[in-house]
Amino acid sequence: MSGHVLIDGAGVGGLTAALALARAGWSITLLERSRLKKEVGAGLQISPNASAILRELDVLPRLGTAALAPRAIHIRRSRDGATIARLPLANAERRWGAPYLLAHRGDLQSALLDTVAALPSIRIETECALTDFSATESGVMVTALRGAKSASFAADCLLGADGTRSLVRERLNPADATPHVARDFAWRALVKSDRLPLDLRQPESTLWFGAGAHIVHYPLRGGRITNIVAVFGGPNAFEANADLWAEPGDPREIAARFADWDRRVGALIATAEEWRIWPLIERSPPVNWSAGRVALLGDAAHPILPFLAQGAAQAIEDAAALAIFLKPNCDVPAALAEFGAARRVRIERVQRESRRQGLLYHLSGVPAACRDLAIRALGEERMVARYDWLYGGTPVGDAGKNRRFS
Ligand SMILES: Cc1cc2nc3c(=O)[nH]c(=O)nc-3n(C[C@H](O)[C@H](O)[C@H](O)COP(=O)(O)OP(=O)(O)OC[C@H]3O[C@@H](n4cnc5c(N)ncnc54)[C@H](O)[C@@H]3O)c2cc1C
């Protein structure tokens, strides 16, 4: 009989890990506390480091035309809309070996679920929330709640893919600090593209730099809808248990915040009727990324600030890395320890670079003018080359150079 892995959480990280580990020969049970609504969330940028893995796992063909390959990242100045740089992405496949894609999070999740459904070695238990677990030298026992009923599961190991407020992380790291909630909030909206000014309806990911704030917008679903994310600091306070993805935002507040930006930004914001606010959360990888037969992946291990758009991408990389080390009949605790050690260096770099990118985006006055001059002086080729380590890198750095996950 093949070995059995329990994964707690069927988000992007948990589903991708299930696919990668099923390929490696494991049978998988995924526990998911929700009903798996497919339309949850907004846009996701799927960079080539992640799309390469999704392609290998047969997810990309299922995503199909729901994903859109932008021709460039267009960086503009808030004051007047002047172009600071246009970083070409059309040659992503040639440069990094895989496409740069824009997709609705719900479409990615559907494609992952369809791929999972085609594999008999993966079972999903929905509306089933992990409440406790214990591990011995030979396996793990998990207790969960399905409605009001208790259920238990046994497996060779447990992977906590249970997101930012991970119970598994808390149990592995009782002395860990709480997640760092940044000063900034992301306001997110989806709008019909035909309501936007023509100039803003391009097959690009557009990034507006401004003092203390930035805006990203890009088309989704063949260009029919546009995803807008505006990031700025605010007095908003979040309840400890608030739904991190569903807090409504007041359209008047965001309109006032961007009133002195280029008029096209005002028009963009005015098209959105409904805003959701997302607090930016970062947390360093824990001391105990794994302990014995239990390990963490995705946001449970390392919520990342979104300035490099790597939250989902790094969860996908974690999944591929797990399948490199965790093979049926291996020494499970040793494999999980190797996995965490191999991922830590890359994750810490992504978190560092994301933080730095955020500071650069929000400069004002003379420092902002110097930034714009420096970007222009660098030129497109050298600007794009600054992402080679990320988009063209392997999930486990040098340790994974000659090791494939499937
Ligand atoms: C609803 C939602 C919308 C998002 N929208 C965007 C977006 O628009 N753009 C973007 O860049 N990023 C978005 N993100 C963040 C991005 O998806 C994550 O950075 C990335 O997907 C990490 O995925 P993950 O699988 O590690 O965690 P998550 O996507 O958070 O998934 C964790 C899963 O674990 C489940 N879970 C938690 N606790 C338990 C438990 N005790 N038992 C069983 N199941 C449990 C949760 O229900 C969830 O399905 C969103 C995340 C969520 C949850």
Coordinates of C-alpha atoms and ligand atoms in Angstrom, one line a residue:
M1 CA 0.0 0.0 0.0
S2 CA 1.3 3.5 -0.8
G3 CA 2.1 5.9 2.0
H4 CA -0.6 8.3 3.1
V5 CA -0.3 12.1 3.5
L6 CA -2.9 14.3 5.3
I7 CA -3.0 17.9 4.1
D8 CA -4.8 20.5 6.2
G9 CA -6.2 23.2 3.9
A10 CA -7.3 23.0 0.3
G11 CA -6.1 26.5 -0.8
V12 CA -3.7 27.0 -3.7
G13 CA -0.9 25.5 -1.6
G14 CA -2.7 22.5 -0.3
L15 CA -4.2 21.6 -3.6
T16 CA -0.9 21.9 -5.5
A17 CA 0.9 19.9 -2.8
A18 CA -1.7 17.1 -3.2
L19 CA -1.1 17.0 -6.9
A20 CA 2.7 17.0 -6.7
L21 CA 2.7 14.4 -3.9
A22 CA 0.2 12.1 -5.7
R23 CA 2.5 12.2 -8.7
A24 CA 5.3 11.1 -6.3
G25 CA 3.3 8.0 -5.4
W26 CA 1.5 9.1 -2.2
S27 CA -2.2 8.7 -1.5
I28 CA -3.6 12.0 -0.1
T29 CA -6.5 13.2 2.1
L30 CA -7.1 16.9 2.1
L31 CA -9.1 18.4 4.9
E32 CA -10.9 21.7 4.1
R33 CA -13.0 23.5 6.6
S34 CA -15.0 25.5 4.0
R35 CA -17.3 24.4 1.3
L36 CA -14.8 25.4 -1.4
K37 CA -16.6 28.2 -3.0
K38 CA -14.9 28.8 -6.3
E39 CA -15.5 32.5 -6.8
V40 CA -13.6 33.6 -3.6
G41 CA -10.9 36.2 -4.1
A42 CA -9.8 38.4 -6.9
G43 CA -6.9 38.5 -9.3
L44 CA -3.6 36.6 -9.0
Q45 CA -0.4 37.2 -11.0
I46 CA 1.0 33.7 -11.7
S47 CA 4.7 34.3 -12.4
P48 CA 6.8 31.9 -14.5
N49 CA 8.3 30.2 -11.4
A50 CA 4.8 29.1 -10.5
S51 CA 3.3 28.6 -14.0
A52 CA 6.2 26.1 -14.8
I53 CA 5.1 24.0 -11.9
L54 CA 1.4 24.2 -12.7
R55 CA 2.2 23.2 -16.3
E56 CA 4.1 20.2 -15.1
L57 CA 1.1 19.2 -13.0
D58 CA -1.3 19.5 -16.0
V59 CA -3.1 22.4 -14.3
L60 CA -2.3 25.0 -17.0
P61 CA -4.3 23.3 -19.8
R62 CA -7.3 23.3 -17.4
L63 CA -6.9 27.0 -16.7
G64 CA -6.9 27.5 -20.4
T65 CA -8.2 30.8 -21.8
A66 CA -9.3 31.9 -18.3
A67 CA -5.6 32.9 -17.9
L68 CA -4.3 35.9 -19.8
A69 CA -0.6 36.5 -20.7
P70 CA 0.1 40.2 -20.4
R71 CA 2.5 41.8 -22.8
A72 CA 4.2 44.0 -20.2
I73 CA 4.3 45.5 -16.8
H74 CA 3.6 49.2 -17.3
I75 CA 4.9 51.5 -14.6
R76 CA 3.3 54.9 -14.5
R77 CA 3.6 58.1 -12.4
S78 CA 0.7 59.0 -10.2
R79 CA 0.8 62.8 -10.9
D80 CA 0.3 62.7 -14.6
G81 CA 0.3 59.1 -15.8
A82 CA 3.7 59.4 -17.5
T83 CA 5.3 56.1 -18.3
I84 CA 8.3 55.4 -16.1
A85 CA 9.0 52.0 -17.7
R86 CA 7.4 49.2 -19.6
L87 CA 8.9 45.8 -18.8
P88 CA 8.2 43.3 -21.6
L89 CA 6.7 40.0 -20.5
A90 CA 5.8 38.6 -24.0
N91 CA 9.0 36.7 -24.1
A92 CA 8.6 35.2 -20.6
E93 CA 8.5 31.7 -22.0
R94 CA 11.8 32.2 -23.8
R95 CA 13.5 34.0 -21.0
W96 CA 12.2 32.0 -17.9
G97 CA 10.9 28.8 -19.5
A98 CA 7.2 29.4 -18.7
P99 CA 4.5 32.1 -19.2
Y100 CA 3.6 35.0 -16.9
L101 CA -0.1 34.8 -16.4
L102 CA -3.0 36.7 -14.9
A103 CA -6.0 34.8 -13.5
H104 CA -8.9 35.0 -11.2
R105 CA -8.1 33.1 -8.0
G106 CA -11.4 31.2 -8.4
D107 CA -10.4 30.0 -11.9
L108 CA -7.0 28.8 -10.6
Q109 CA -8.8 27.0 -7.8
S110 CA -11.3 25.4 -10.2
A111 CA -8.4 24.2 -12.4
L112 CA -6.6 22.7 -9.4
L113 CA -9.8 21.1 -8.2
D114 CA -10.5 19.6 -11.7
T115 CA -7.0 18.2 -11.9
V116 CA -7.4 16.8 -8.4
A117 CA -10.7 15.2 -9.3
A118 CA -9.0 13.3 -12.1
L119 CA -6.7 11.5 -9.6
P120 CA -8.2 8.7 -7.6
S121 CA -5.3 8.8 -5.1
I122 CA -6.6 12.2 -3.8
R123 CA -9.6 12.5 -1.5
I124 CA -11.0 15.9 -0.3
E125 CA -13.0 16.1 2.9
T126 CA -14.8 19.5 2.7
E127 CA -16.5 21.2 5.7
C128 CA -14.1 19.3 7.8
A129 CA -11.9 21.4 10.1
L130 CA -8.8 20.0 11.8
T131 CA -9.0 20.6 15.5
D132 CA -6.1 18.6 16.9
F133 CA -3.3 16.3 16.0
S134 CA -0.7 14.1 17.6
A135 CA 2.4 12.5 16.2
T136 CA 4.3 9.4 17.1
E137 CA 7.5 7.9 15.6
S138 CA 5.5 5.9 13.1
G139 CA 2.6 8.2 12.1
V140 CA 0.2 11.0 12.8
M141 CA -3.4 11.0 14.2
V142 CA -5.7 14.0 13.3
T143 CA -9.0 14.9 14.9
A144 CA -11.4 17.1 12.9
L145 CA -14.9 18.4 13.2
R146 CA -17.4 17.7 10.4
G147 CA -20.4 19.8 11.3
A148 CA -21.0 18.8 15.0
K149 CA -19.4 15.4 14.6
S150 CA -15.9 14.5 15.4
A151 CA -13.8 12.5 12.8
S152 CA -10.3 11.1 13.0
F153 CA -7.7 10.3 10.4
A154 CA -4.4 8.5 10.5
A155 CA -1.5 9.1 8.1
D156 CA 2.3 8.9 7.7
C157 CA 2.6 12.7 8.0
L158 CA 0.6 15.9 8.3
L159 CA 1.1 19.0 6.2
G160 CA -0.3 22.3 7.5
A161 CA -1.5 24.3 4.5
D162 CA -4.0 26.1 6.6
G163 CA -3.2 29.7 5.8
T164 CA -2.2 32.8 7.7
R165 CA -3.9 31.8 10.9
S166 CA -2.5 28.3 10.9
L167 CA -3.4 26.1 13.8
V168 CA -0.7 23.7 12.8
R169 CA 1.9 26.4 12.9
E170 CA 0.7 27.5 16.3
R171 CA 1.0 24.0 17.6
L172 CA 4.5 23.5 16.2
N173 CA 5.7 26.9 17.4
P174 CA 3.8 27.8 20.6
A175 CA 6.3 30.6 21.4
D176 CA 6.0 32.2 18.0
A177 CA 5.0 35.9 17.7
T178 CA 1.6 36.7 16.2
P179 CA 1.6 37.6 12.5
H180 CA 2.9 41.1 11.8
V181 CA 0.0 43.1 10.4
A182 CA 1.5 45.9 8.3
R183 CA 0.4 49.5 8.3
D184 CA -0.8 49.2 4.8
F185 CA -4.1 47.7 3.5
A186 CA -4.9 46.4 0.0
W187 CA -8.2 47.6 -1.4
R188 CA -9.4 45.2 -4.0
A189 CA -12.2 45.4 -6.6
L190 CA -13.3 43.7 -9.8
V191 CA -14.9 45.9 -12.5
K192 CA -16.3 45.4 -16.0
S193 CA -13.5 46.4 -18.4
D194 CA -15.8 48.1 -20.9
R195 CA -16.5 50.8 -18.2
L196 CA -12.8 51.8 -18.1
P197 CA -11.1 54.6 -20.2
L198 CA -9.6 53.0 -23.3
D199 CA -6.1 53.9 -22.1
L200 CA -6.6 51.6 -19.1
R201 CA -7.9 48.6 -21.1
Q202 CA -4.6 47.3 -22.3
P203 CA -3.4 43.7 -22.0
E204 CA -0.8 44.8 -19.4
S205 CA -0.3 44.7 -15.7
T206 CA -0.2 48.4 -14.8
L207 CA 1.5 49.7 -11.7
W208 CA 1.0 53.4 -10.6
F209 CA 3.7 54.7 -8.2
G210 CA 2.6 57.5 -5.8
A211 CA 3.4 59.0 -2.4
G212 CA 2.6 56.5 0.3
A213 CA 0.4 54.4 -2.1
H214 CA 0.4 52.4 -5.3
I215 CA -2.3 50.9 -7.6
V216 CA -2.1 47.8 -9.7
H217 CA -4.7 46.9 -12.3
Y218 CA -4.8 44.2 -14.9
P219 CA -7.3 42.4 -17.1
L220 CA -8.8 39.0 -16.3
R221 CA -10.9 36.4 -18.2
G222 CA -10.0 37.4 -21.7
G223 CA -10.1 41.1 -20.7
R224 CA -13.8 41.2 -19.8
I225 CA -13.0 42.2 -16.2
T226 CA -10.3 44.2 -14.6
N227 CA -8.8 43.5 -11.2
I228 CA -7.8 46.6 -9.2
V229 CA -5.7 46.6 -6.1
A230 CA -4.8 49.9 -4.3
V231 CA -2.4 49.8 -1.4
F232 CA -2.1 52.5 1.2
G233 CA -1.9 53.0 4.9
G234 CA -5.0 53.7 6.9
P235 CA -6.6 53.9 10.3
N236 CA -8.6 50.7 9.6
A237 CA -8.4 48.4 12.6
F238 CA -9.1 44.7 12.1
E239 CA -10.7 42.5 14.7
A240 CA -8.4 39.6 15.5
N241 CA -11.0 37.2 14.0
A242 CA -12.2 39.3 11.1
D243 CA -12.5 37.5 7.7
L244 CA -9.3 38.7 6.2
W245 CA -10.7 38.7 2.7
A246 CA -14.2 40.1 3.0
E247 CA -14.1 43.4 5.0
P248 CA -16.0 46.0 2.9
G249 CA -14.3 49.3 2.1
D250 CA -16.1 52.6 1.7
P251 CA -15.8 53.8 -2.0
R252 CA -15.8 57.5 -0.7
E253 CA -12.7 56.8 1.4
I254 CA -10.7 55.4 -1.5
A255 CA -11.9 58.1 -3.9
A256 CA -10.8 60.8 -1.5
R257 CA -7.4 59.1 -1.0
F258 CA -6.6 59.2 -4.7
A259 CA -8.3 62.5 -5.5
D260 CA -5.0 64.3 -6.4
W261 CA -3.7 61.5 -8.7
D262 CA -4.0 61.5 -12.5
R263 CA -7.6 61.8 -13.5
R264 CA -7.5 58.3 -15.1
V265 CA -6.9 56.8 -11.7
G266 CA -10.0 58.7 -10.4
A267 CA -12.0 57.2 -13.3
L268 CA -10.6 53.7 -12.6
I269 CA -11.6 54.0 -8.9
A270 CA -15.0 55.4 -9.7
T271 CA -16.0 52.3 -11.8
A272 CA -15.8 50.0 -8.8
E273 CA -19.0 49.7 -6.8
E274 CA -17.7 47.3 -4.2
W275 CA -14.3 47.2 -2.4
R276 CA -12.8 44.6 -0.1
I277 CA -10.0 45.4 2.2
W278 CA -7.2 43.1 2.9
P279 CA -4.6 43.8 5.6
L280 CA -1.1 43.2 4.5
I281 CA 0.4 40.5 6.6
E282 CA 4.0 39.3 6.8
R283 CA 5.5 36.6 9.0
S284 CA 9.0 35.1 8.9
P285 CA 9.3 31.4 8.5
P286 CA 9.0 29.8 11.9
V287 CA 11.8 28.2 13.9
N288 CA 10.0 24.8 13.6
W289 CA 9.1 24.7 9.9
S290 CA 8.7 21.0 10.5
A291 CA 8.8 18.8 13.6
G292 CA 9.0 15.1 13.2
R293 CA 6.2 14.0 10.8
V294 CA 4.4 17.4 10.6
A295 CA 5.4 20.4 8.4
L296 CA 4.0 23.7 7.1
L297 CA 3.6 25.2 3.6
G298 CA 2.3 28.3 1.9
D299 CA 0.9 31.2 4.0
A300 CA 0.9 28.9 7.1
A301 CA 4.7 29.0 6.9
H302 CA 5.3 32.4 5.4
P303 CA 2.7 35.0 4.6
I304 CA 4.5 37.4 2.2
L305 CA 3.8 41.1 1.5
P306 CA 2.2 41.3 -2.0
F307 CA 4.7 43.8 -3.6
L308 CA 6.3 41.0 -5.7
A309 CA 3.0 39.1 -6.2
Q310 CA 4.5 35.9 -4.7
G311 CA 2.0 34.7 -2.1
A312 CA 0.4 32.0 -4.2
A313 CA 3.6 31.5 -6.3
Q314 CA 5.7 30.6 -3.3
A315 CA 2.9 28.3 -1.9
I316 CA 3.1 26.5 -5.3
E317 CA 6.9 26.3 -5.1
D318 CA 6.6 24.8 -1.6
A319 CA 4.4 22.1 -3.1
A320 CA 6.9 21.2 -5.8
A321 CA 9.8 21.3 -3.2
L322 CA 7.9 18.9 -0.9
A323 CA 7.6 16.4 -3.8
I324 CA 11.3 16.6 -4.4
F325 CA 12.2 15.5 -0.8
L326 CA 9.1 13.5 0.4
K327 CA 9.1 10.1 -1.4
P328 CA 7.1 7.1 -0.3
N329 CA 9.2 4.8 2.0
C330 CA 11.6 7.7 2.8
D331 CA 12.7 8.8 6.3
V332 CA 9.7 11.2 6.7
P333 CA 11.0 13.4 9.5
A334 CA 14.4 13.8 7.7
A335 CA 12.7 14.6 4.4
L336 CA 10.4 17.2 5.9
A337 CA 13.4 18.8 7.7
E338 CA 15.3 18.9 4.4
F339 CA 12.3 20.5 2.7
G340 CA 12.1 23.3 5.3
A341 CA 15.8 24.0 5.2
A342 CA 15.9 24.1 1.4
R343 CA 13.0 26.5 1.2
R344 CA 14.0 28.9 4.0
V345 CA 16.7 30.7 2.1
R346 CA 14.6 31.5 -0.9
I347 CA 11.5 32.5 1.1
E348 CA 13.6 34.9 3.2
R349 CA 15.0 36.5 0.1
V350 CA 11.5 36.8 -1.5
Q351 CA 10.2 38.4 1.8
R352 CA 13.2 40.8 1.9
E353 CA 12.8 41.8 -1.7
S354 CA 9.0 42.3 -1.3
R355 CA 9.5 44.6 1.6
R356 CA 12.1 46.6 -0.3
Q357 CA 9.9 46.8 -3.4
G358 CA 7.1 48.2 -1.2
L359 CA 9.3 51.0 0.1
L360 CA 10.4 51.9 -3.4
Y361 CA 6.8 52.0 -4.7
H362 CA 5.6 54.5 -2.1
L363 CA 8.5 57.0 -2.2
S364 CA 7.6 60.7 -2.4
G365 CA 9.3 64.0 -3.4
V366 CA 13.0 63.9 -4.3
P367 CA 13.6 60.2 -3.5
A368 CA 10.7 59.3 -5.8
A369 CA 12.1 61.5 -8.6
C370 CA 15.5 59.8 -8.1
R371 CA 13.8 56.3 -8.2
D372 CA 12.1 57.2 -11.5
L373 CA 15.4 58.5 -13.0
A374 CA 17.2 55.3 -11.9
I375 CA 14.6 53.1 -13.4
R376 CA 14.8 54.9 -16.7
A377 CA 18.6 54.9 -16.7
L378 CA 18.6 51.1 -16.0
G379 CA 16.6 50.4 -19.1
E380 CA 14.1 47.7 -19.8
E381 CA 16.5 44.8 -20.3
R382 CA 18.4 45.3 -17.1
M383 CA 15.1 46.0 -15.2
V384 CA 13.7 42.7 -16.4
A385 CA 17.0 40.9 -15.6
R386 CA 16.5 41.8 -12.0
Y387 CA 13.8 39.2 -11.8
D388 CA 15.7 36.3 -13.3
W389 CA 16.6 34.9 -9.9
L390 CA 12.9 34.7 -9.0
Y391 CA 11.1 33.8 -12.2
G392 CA 13.8 31.5 -13.5
G393 CA 14.9 30.1 -10.1
T394 CA 14.2 26.6 -8.7
P395 CA 12.0 26.2 -5.6
V396 CA 15.0 24.7 -3.6
G397 CA 17.9 26.7 -5.0
D398 CA 21.1 24.8 -5.5
A399 CA 19.7 21.8 -3.7
G400 CA 17.2 21.3 -6.5
K401 CA 19.3 21.9 -9.5
N402 CA 19.3 18.3 -10.7
R403 CA 16.2 17.1 -8.9
R404 CA 12.8 17.1 -10.4
F405 CA 9.6 17.0 -8.4
S406 CA 7.7 14.7 -10.9
Ligands
LIG1 C1 -10.2 33.8 0.3 C2 -8.9 34.2 -0.2 C3 -8.7 35.1 -1.2 C4 -7.4 35.5 -1.7 N1 -7.3 36.4 -2.7 C5 -6.1 36.7 -3.2 C6 -5.9 37.5 -4.3 O1 -6.9 38.0 -4.8 N2 -4.7 37.9 -4.7 C7 -3.5 37.3 -4.1 O2 -2.4 37.6 -4.6 N3 -3.7 36.5 -3.1 C8 -4.9 36.2 -2.6 N4 -5.0 35.4 -1.6 C9 -3.8 35.0 -1.0 C10 -3.1 33.9 -1.7 O3 -4.2 33.1 -2.3 C11 -2.3 33.2 -0.8 O4 -1.1 33.9 -0.5 C12 -1.8 31.9 -1.3 O5 -2.8 31.4 -2.1 C13 -1.4 31.0 -0.2 O6 -2.2 29.9 -0.3 P1 -2.3 28.8 0.9 O7 -2.9 27.6 0.3 O8 -1.0 28.8 1.7 O9 -3.3 29.5 1.9 P2 -4.9 29.9 1.8 O10 -5.2 30.2 0.4 O11 -5.2 30.8 2.9 O12 -5.6 28.5 2.1 C14 -5.7 27.9 3.4 C15 -6.9 27.0 3.4 O13 -6.9 26.3 4.6 C16 -8.2 26.2 5.1 N5 -8.2 26.0 6.5 C17 -7.7 26.8 7.5 N6 -7.8 26.3 8.7 C18 -8.2 25.0 8.5 C19 -8.5 23.9 9.4 N7 -8.3 24.0 10.7 N8 -9.0 22.8 8.9 C20 -9.2 22.7 7.6 N9 -9.0 23.7 6.7 C21 -8.5 24.8 7.2 C22 -8.9 27.5 4.6 O14 -10.3 27.4 4.6 C23 -8.2 27.7 3.3 O15 -9.0 27.1 2.2 C24 -6.3 35.0 -1.1 C25 -6.4 34.0 0.0 C26 -7.7 33.6 0.4 C27 -7.9 32.6 1.5

